[in-house]
CSV table of C-alpha atoms in Angstrom, one decimal:
chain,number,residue,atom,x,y,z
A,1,UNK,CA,-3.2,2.2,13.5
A,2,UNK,CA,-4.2,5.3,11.6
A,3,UNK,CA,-2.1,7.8,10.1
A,4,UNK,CA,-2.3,10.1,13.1
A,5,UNK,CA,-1.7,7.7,15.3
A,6,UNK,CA,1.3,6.7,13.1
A,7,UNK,CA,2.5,10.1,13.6
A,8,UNK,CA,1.8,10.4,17.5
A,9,UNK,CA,4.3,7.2,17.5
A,10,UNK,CA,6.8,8.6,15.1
A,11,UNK,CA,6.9,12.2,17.2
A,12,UNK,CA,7.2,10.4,20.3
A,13,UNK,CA,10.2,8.3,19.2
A,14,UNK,CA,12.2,10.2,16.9
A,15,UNK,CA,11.6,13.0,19.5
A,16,UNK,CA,10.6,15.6,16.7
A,17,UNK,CA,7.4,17.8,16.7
A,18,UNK,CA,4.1,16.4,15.1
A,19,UNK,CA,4.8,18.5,11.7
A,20,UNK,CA,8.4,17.2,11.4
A,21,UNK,CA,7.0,13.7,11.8
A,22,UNK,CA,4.3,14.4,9.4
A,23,UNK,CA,6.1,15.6,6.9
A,24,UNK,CA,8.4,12.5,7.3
A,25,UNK,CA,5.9,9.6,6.7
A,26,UNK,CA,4.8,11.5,4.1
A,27,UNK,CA,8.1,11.9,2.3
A,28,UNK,CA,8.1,7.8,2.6
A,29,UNK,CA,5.2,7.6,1.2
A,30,UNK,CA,5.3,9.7,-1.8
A,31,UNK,CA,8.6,8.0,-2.3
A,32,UNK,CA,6.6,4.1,-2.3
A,33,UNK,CA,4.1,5.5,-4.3
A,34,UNK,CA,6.7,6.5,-6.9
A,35,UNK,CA,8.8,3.7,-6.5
A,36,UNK,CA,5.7,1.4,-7.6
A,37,UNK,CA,4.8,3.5,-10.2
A,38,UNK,CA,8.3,3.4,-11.9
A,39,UNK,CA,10.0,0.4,-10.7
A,40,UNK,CA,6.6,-1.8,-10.2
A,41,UNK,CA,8.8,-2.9,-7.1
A,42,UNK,CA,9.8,-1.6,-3.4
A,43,UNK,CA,11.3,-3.9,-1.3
A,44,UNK,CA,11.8,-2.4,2.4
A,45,UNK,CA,14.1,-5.4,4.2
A,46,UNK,CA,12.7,-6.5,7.0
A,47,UNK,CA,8.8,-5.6,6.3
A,48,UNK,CA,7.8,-6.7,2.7
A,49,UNK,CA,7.7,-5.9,-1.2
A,50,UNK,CA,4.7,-3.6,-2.9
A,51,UNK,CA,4.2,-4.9,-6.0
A,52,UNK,CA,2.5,-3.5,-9.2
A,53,UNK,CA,0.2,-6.1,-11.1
A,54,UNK,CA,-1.7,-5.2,-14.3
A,55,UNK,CA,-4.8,-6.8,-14.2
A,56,UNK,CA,-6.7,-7.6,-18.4
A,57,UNK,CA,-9.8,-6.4,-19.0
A,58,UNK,CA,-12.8,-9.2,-18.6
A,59,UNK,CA,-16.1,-9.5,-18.6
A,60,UNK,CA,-17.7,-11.2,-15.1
A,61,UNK,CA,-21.0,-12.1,-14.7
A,62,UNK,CA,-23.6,-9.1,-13.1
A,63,UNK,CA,-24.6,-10.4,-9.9
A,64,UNK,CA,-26.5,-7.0,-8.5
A,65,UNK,CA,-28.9,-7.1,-11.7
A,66,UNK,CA,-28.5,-10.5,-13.2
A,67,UNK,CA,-28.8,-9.2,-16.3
A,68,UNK,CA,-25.7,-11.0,-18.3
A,69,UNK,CA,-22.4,-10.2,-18.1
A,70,UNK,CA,-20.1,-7.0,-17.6
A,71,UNK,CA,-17.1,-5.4,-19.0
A,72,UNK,CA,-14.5,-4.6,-16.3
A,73,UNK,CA,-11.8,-2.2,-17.6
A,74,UNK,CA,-7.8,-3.0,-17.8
A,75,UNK,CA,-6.3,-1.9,-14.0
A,76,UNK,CA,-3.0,-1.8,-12.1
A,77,UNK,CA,-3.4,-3.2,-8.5
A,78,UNK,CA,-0.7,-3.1,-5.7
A,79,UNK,CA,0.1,-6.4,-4.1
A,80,UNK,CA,2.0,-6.6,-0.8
A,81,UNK,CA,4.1,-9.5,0.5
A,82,UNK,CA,5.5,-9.6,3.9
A,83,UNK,CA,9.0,-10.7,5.1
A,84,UNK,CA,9.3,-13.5,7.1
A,85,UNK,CA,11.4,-11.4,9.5
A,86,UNK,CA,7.6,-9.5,9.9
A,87,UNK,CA,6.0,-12.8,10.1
A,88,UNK,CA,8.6,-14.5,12.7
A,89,UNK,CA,7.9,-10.8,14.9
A,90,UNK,CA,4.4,-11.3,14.5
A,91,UNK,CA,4.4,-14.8,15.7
């Protein structure tokens, strides 16, 4: 599902127009983008927990080149981890 989509979906069932219902999802998502950013943790009961992980700095072998190795910088990724009330609905 794409973010339209997403918003065709949210219009229909919240019975709002299509810029109410944009402006909605993304209010929610601002709002997990924050909430990782400070917290490192948002946990939405029922569909799963975003997670902030900081990754080290490494070096990994250059497989395009094969030239040696190559220095990968220090990142934050964002994990996700879904409830088992998602995974019982899914299944």
């Amino acid at each position: 599902m794409t973010k339209k989509e997403l918003i065709e979906e949210v219009r229909k069932v919240g019975e709002v127009t299509s810029k109410e219902a944009e402006r909605f999802i993304d209010v929610v998502l601002d709002c997990i983008k924050l909430g990782i950013k400070k917290e490192d943790k948002v946990k939405l009961a029922g569909f799963g927990t975003f997670t902030k992980k900081h990754k080290k700095a490494r070096e990994r072998p250059d497989t395009l080149y094969k030239t040696g190795m190559i220095h990968v910088p220090a990142k934050d990724v964002v994990r996700f981890k879904v409830s088992k009330e998602l995974l019982e609905f899914l299944n």
